[in-house]
Tab-separated table of C-alpha atoms in Angstrom:
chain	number	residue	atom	x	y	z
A	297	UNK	CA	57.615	100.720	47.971
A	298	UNK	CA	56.459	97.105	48.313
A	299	UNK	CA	59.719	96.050	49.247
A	300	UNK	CA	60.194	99.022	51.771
A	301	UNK	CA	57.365	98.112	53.309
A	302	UNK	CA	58.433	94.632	53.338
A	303	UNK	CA	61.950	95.031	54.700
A	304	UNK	CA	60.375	96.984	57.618
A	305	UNK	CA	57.966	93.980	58.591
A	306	UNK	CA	60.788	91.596	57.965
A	307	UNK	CA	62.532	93.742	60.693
A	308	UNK	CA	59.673	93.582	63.030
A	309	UNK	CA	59.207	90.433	63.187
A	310	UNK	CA	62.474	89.643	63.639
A	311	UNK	CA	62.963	91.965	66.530
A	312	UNK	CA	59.795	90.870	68.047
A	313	UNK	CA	61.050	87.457	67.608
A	314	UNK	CA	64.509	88.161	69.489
A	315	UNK	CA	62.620	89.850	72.415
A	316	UNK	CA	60.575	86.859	73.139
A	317	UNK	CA	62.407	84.027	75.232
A	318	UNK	CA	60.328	81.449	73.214
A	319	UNK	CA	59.320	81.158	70.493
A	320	UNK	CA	55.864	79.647	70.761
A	321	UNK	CA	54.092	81.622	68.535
A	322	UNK	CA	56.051	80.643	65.296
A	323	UNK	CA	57.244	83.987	64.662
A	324	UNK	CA	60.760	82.496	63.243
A	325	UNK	CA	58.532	81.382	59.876
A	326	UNK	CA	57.128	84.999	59.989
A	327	UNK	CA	60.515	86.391	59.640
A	328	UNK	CA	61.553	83.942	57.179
A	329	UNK	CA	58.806	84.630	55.207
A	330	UNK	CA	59.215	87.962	54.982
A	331	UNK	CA	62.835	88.047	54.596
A	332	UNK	CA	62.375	85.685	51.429
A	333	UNK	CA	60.196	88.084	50.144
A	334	UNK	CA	62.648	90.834	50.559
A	335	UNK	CA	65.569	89.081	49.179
A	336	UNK	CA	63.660	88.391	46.340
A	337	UNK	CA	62.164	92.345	45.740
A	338	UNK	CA	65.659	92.962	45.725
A	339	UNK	CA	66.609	91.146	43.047
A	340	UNK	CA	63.604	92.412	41.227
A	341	UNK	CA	64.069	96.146	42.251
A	342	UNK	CA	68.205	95.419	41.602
A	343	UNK	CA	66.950	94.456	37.464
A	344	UNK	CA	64.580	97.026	37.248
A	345	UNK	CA	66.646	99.687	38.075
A	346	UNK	CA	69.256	97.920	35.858
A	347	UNK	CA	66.485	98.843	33.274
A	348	UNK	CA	65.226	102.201	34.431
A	349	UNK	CA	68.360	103.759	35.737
A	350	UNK	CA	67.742	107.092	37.805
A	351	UNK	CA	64.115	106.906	36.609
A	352	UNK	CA	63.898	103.959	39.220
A	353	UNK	CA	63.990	106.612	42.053
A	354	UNK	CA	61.494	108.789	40.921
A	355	UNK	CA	58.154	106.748	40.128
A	356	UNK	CA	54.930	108.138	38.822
A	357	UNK	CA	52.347	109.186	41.918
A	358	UNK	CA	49.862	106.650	40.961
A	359	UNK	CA	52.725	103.630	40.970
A	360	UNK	CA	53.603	104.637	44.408
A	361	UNK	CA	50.454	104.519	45.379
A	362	UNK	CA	49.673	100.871	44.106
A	363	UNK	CA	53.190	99.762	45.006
A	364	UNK	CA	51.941	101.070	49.050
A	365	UNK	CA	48.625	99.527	49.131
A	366	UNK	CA	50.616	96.261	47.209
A	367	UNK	CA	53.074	96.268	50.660
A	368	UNK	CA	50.648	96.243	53.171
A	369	UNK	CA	48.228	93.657	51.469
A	370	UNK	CA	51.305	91.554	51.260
A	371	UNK	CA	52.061	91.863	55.075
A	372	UNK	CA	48.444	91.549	55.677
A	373	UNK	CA	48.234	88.331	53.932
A	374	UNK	CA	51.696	87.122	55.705
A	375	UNK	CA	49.854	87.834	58.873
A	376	UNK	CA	47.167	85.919	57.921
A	377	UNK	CA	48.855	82.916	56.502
A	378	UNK	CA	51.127	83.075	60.089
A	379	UNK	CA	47.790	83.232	62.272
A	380	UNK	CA	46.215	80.089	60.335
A	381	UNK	CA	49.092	77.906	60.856
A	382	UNK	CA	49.097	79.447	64.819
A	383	UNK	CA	46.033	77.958	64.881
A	384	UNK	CA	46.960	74.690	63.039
A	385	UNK	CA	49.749	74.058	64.895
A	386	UNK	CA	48.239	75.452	67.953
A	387	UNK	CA	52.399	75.375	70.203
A	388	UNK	CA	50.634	76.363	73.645
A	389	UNK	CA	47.652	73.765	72.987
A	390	UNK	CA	44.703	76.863	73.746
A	391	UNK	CA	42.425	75.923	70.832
A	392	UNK	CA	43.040	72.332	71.941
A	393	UNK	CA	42.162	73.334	75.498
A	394	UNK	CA	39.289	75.367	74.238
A	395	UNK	CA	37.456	73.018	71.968
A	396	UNK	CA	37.884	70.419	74.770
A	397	UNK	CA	36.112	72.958	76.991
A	398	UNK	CA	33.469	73.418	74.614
A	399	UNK	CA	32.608	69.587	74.371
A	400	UNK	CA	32.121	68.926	78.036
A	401	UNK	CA	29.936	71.585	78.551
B	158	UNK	CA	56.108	87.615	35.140
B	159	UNK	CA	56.634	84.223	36.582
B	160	UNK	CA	60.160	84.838	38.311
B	161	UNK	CA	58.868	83.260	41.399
B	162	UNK	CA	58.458	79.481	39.796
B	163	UNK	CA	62.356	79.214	40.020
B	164	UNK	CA	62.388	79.521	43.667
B	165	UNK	CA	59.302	77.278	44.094
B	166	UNK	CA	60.879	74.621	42.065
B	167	UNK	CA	63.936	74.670	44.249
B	168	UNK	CA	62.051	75.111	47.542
B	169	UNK	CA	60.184	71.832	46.311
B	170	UNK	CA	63.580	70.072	45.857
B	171	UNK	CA	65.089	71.167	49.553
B	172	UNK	CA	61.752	69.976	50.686
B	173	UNK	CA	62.477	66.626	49.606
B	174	UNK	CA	65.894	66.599	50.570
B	175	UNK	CA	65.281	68.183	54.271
B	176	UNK	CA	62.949	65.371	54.625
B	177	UNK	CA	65.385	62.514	53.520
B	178	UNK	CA	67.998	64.587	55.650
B	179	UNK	CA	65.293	64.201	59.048
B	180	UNK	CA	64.765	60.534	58.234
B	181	UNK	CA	68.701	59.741	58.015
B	182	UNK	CA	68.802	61.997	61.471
B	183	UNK	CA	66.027	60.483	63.308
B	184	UNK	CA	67.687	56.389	62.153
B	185	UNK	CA	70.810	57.717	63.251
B	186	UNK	CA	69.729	58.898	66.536
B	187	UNK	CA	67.528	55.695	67.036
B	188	UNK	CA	70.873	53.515	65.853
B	189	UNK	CA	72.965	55.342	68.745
B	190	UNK	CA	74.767	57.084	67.418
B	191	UNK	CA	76.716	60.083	69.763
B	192	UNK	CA	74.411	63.221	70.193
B	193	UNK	CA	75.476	66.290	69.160
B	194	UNK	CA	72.735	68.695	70.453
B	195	UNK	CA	74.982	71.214	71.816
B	196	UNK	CA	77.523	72.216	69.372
B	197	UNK	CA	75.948	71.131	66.476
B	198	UNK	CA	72.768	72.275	64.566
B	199	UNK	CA	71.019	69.121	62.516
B	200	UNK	CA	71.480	69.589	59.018
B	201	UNK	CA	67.723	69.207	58.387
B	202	UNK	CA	66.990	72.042	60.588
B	203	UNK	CA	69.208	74.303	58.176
B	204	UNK	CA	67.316	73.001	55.381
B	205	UNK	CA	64.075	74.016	57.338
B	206	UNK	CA	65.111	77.674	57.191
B	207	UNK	CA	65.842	77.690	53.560
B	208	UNK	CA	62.377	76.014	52.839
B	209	UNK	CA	60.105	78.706	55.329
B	210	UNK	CA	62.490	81.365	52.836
B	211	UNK	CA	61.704	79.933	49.843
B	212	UNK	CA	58.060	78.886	49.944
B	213	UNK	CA	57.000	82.237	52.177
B	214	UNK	CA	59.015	84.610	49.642
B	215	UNK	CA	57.591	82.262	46.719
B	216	UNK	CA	53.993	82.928	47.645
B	217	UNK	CA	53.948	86.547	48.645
B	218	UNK	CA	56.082	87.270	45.611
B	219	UNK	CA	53.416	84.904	43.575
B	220	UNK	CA	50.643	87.107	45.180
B	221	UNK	CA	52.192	90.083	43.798
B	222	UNK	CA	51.908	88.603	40.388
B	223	UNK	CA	47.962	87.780	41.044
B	224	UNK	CA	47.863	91.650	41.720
B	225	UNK	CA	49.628	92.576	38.472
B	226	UNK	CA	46.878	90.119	36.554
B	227	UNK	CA	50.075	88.002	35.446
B	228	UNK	CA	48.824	84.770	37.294
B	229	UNK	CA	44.994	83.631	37.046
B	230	UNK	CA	43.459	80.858	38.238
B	231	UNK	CA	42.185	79.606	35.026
B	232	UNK	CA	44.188	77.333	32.359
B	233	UNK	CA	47.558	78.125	31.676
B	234	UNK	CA	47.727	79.952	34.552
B	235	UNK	CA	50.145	82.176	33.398
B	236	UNK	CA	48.704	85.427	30.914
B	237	UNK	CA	52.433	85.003	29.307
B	238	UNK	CA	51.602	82.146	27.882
B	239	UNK	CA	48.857	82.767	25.722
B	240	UNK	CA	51.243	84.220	23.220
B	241	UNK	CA	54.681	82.990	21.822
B	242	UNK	CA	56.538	86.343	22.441
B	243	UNK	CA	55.532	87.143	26.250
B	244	UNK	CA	55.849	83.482	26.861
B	245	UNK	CA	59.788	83.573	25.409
B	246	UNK	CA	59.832	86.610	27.442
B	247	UNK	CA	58.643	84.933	30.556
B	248	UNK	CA	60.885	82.090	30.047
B	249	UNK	CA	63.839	84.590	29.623
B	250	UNK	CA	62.953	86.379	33.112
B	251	UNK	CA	62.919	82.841	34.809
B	252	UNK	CA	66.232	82.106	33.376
B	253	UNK	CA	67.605	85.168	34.843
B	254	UNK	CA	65.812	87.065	37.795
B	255	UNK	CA	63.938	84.065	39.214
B	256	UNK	CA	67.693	82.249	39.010
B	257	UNK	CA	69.441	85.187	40.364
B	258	UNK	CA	66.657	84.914	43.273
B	259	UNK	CA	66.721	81.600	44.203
B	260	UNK	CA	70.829	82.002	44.131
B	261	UNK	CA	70.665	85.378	46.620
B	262	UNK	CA	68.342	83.008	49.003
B	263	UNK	CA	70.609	80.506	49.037
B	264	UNK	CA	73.656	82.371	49.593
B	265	UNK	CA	71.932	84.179	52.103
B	266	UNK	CA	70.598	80.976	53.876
B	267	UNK	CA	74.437	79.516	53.550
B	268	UNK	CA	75.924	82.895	55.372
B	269	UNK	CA	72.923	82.281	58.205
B	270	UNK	CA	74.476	78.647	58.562
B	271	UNK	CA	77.709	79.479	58.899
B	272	UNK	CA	76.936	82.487	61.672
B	273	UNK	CA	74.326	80.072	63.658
B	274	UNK	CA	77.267	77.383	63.534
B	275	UNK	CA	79.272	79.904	64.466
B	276	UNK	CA	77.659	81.229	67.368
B	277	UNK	CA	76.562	77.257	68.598
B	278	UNK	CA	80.297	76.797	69.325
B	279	UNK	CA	81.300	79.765	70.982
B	280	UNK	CA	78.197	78.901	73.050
B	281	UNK	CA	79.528	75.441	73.587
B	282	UNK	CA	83.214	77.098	74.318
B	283	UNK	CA	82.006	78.975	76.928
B	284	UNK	CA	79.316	76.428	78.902
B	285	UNK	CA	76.664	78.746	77.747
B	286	UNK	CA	74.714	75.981	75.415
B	287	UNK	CA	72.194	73.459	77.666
B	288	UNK	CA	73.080	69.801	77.003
């Protein structure tokens, strides 16, 4: 499930990123974050299911459950890892503009 | 258990090489030597994507392990290693899915190089590529 839930941000972000004609929002290190991620689930899901065998597919209620809320607290924290280096980096120079606004006043 | 360190330790070495690689680019460049913006994608650039891969997947996938209670943030770090047999366990999953990990990323990052290179000189070929 966590690498479901992955995958699909992974694809998100990518689209978003290929919909925007620049990229000044960073969201190429977004996608590349999440597509490590994925890549590397895979392996993991690939060894455990090397393991498990059919009983892979069919995982107790409760795992799924932790597994789900595992996914999205991963994307969350992606998200919030992205937004802290927008605001580091700061591409289109608005917290720059802002703080500078904020001084003279 | 601690799968992820193999793809940290080799997202610390590209690090160190993609920054050697930008130096050699940016002396190069300053030396005068021809410009190849438009057909050509700096190597250090490639090594950029393979980094934001490797330490992005390396801490969500080390996050996951904080979850599971197999990383604290208290001496060793690791729960493995409080005992012999989960740490030659540990050591064993390293050696094999954090290895087979770092290797998918990379061969995944070397098939990305080869399409982006790809589709830079088709670009090129056909005028679409700004000098």
């Amino acid at each position: 499930m966590t690498l479901l839930i992955t995958v699909f941000a992974a694809v998100i972000a990518t689209v978003l990123w290929y919909t925007r004609k620049n990229d000044n929002l960073g969201l190429g290190f977004l996608c590349f974050m999440f597509w490590g991620a994925s890549i590397m689930w895979l392996v993991d899901a690939v060894f455990e299911y090397v393991e498990l065998k059919e009983a892979y597919f069919t995982p107790a209620l409760e795992d799924m459950i932790n597994d789900t809320f595992l996914g999205l607290s991963v994307v969350a924290l992606a998200l919030v890892v992205w937004v802290v280096r927008l605001l580091i980096t700061d591409p289109r120079g608005v917290v720059r503009r802002s703080l500078k606004n904020s001084a003279a006043r | 258990m601690a799968c992820f360190t193999a793809t940290v330790a080799e997202a610390v070495v590209v690090k160190v090489i993609e920054k050697v690689e930008e130096k050699k680019e940016i002396k190069a460049a300053e030396g005068g030597a021809k410009a190849e913006v438009s057909t050509h994608i700096p190597f250090s650039r490639k090594l950029k994507w393979l980094t934001s891969m490797l330490i992005g997947g390396s801490f969500l996938l080390a996050f996951e392990h904080v979850w599971h209670g197999e990383v604290v943030p208290w001496f060793p770090f690791l729960t493995a290693m409080n005992n012999p047999e989960d740490a030659a366990e540990m050591f064993s999953e390293i050696a094999t899915v954090g290895v087979c990990m770092a290797a998918l990323v990379t061969l995944v990052w070397v098939g990305m190089c080869i399409a982006a290179d790809a589709i830079v000189k088709r670009a090129a070929g056909s005028g679409e590529v700004e000098a």
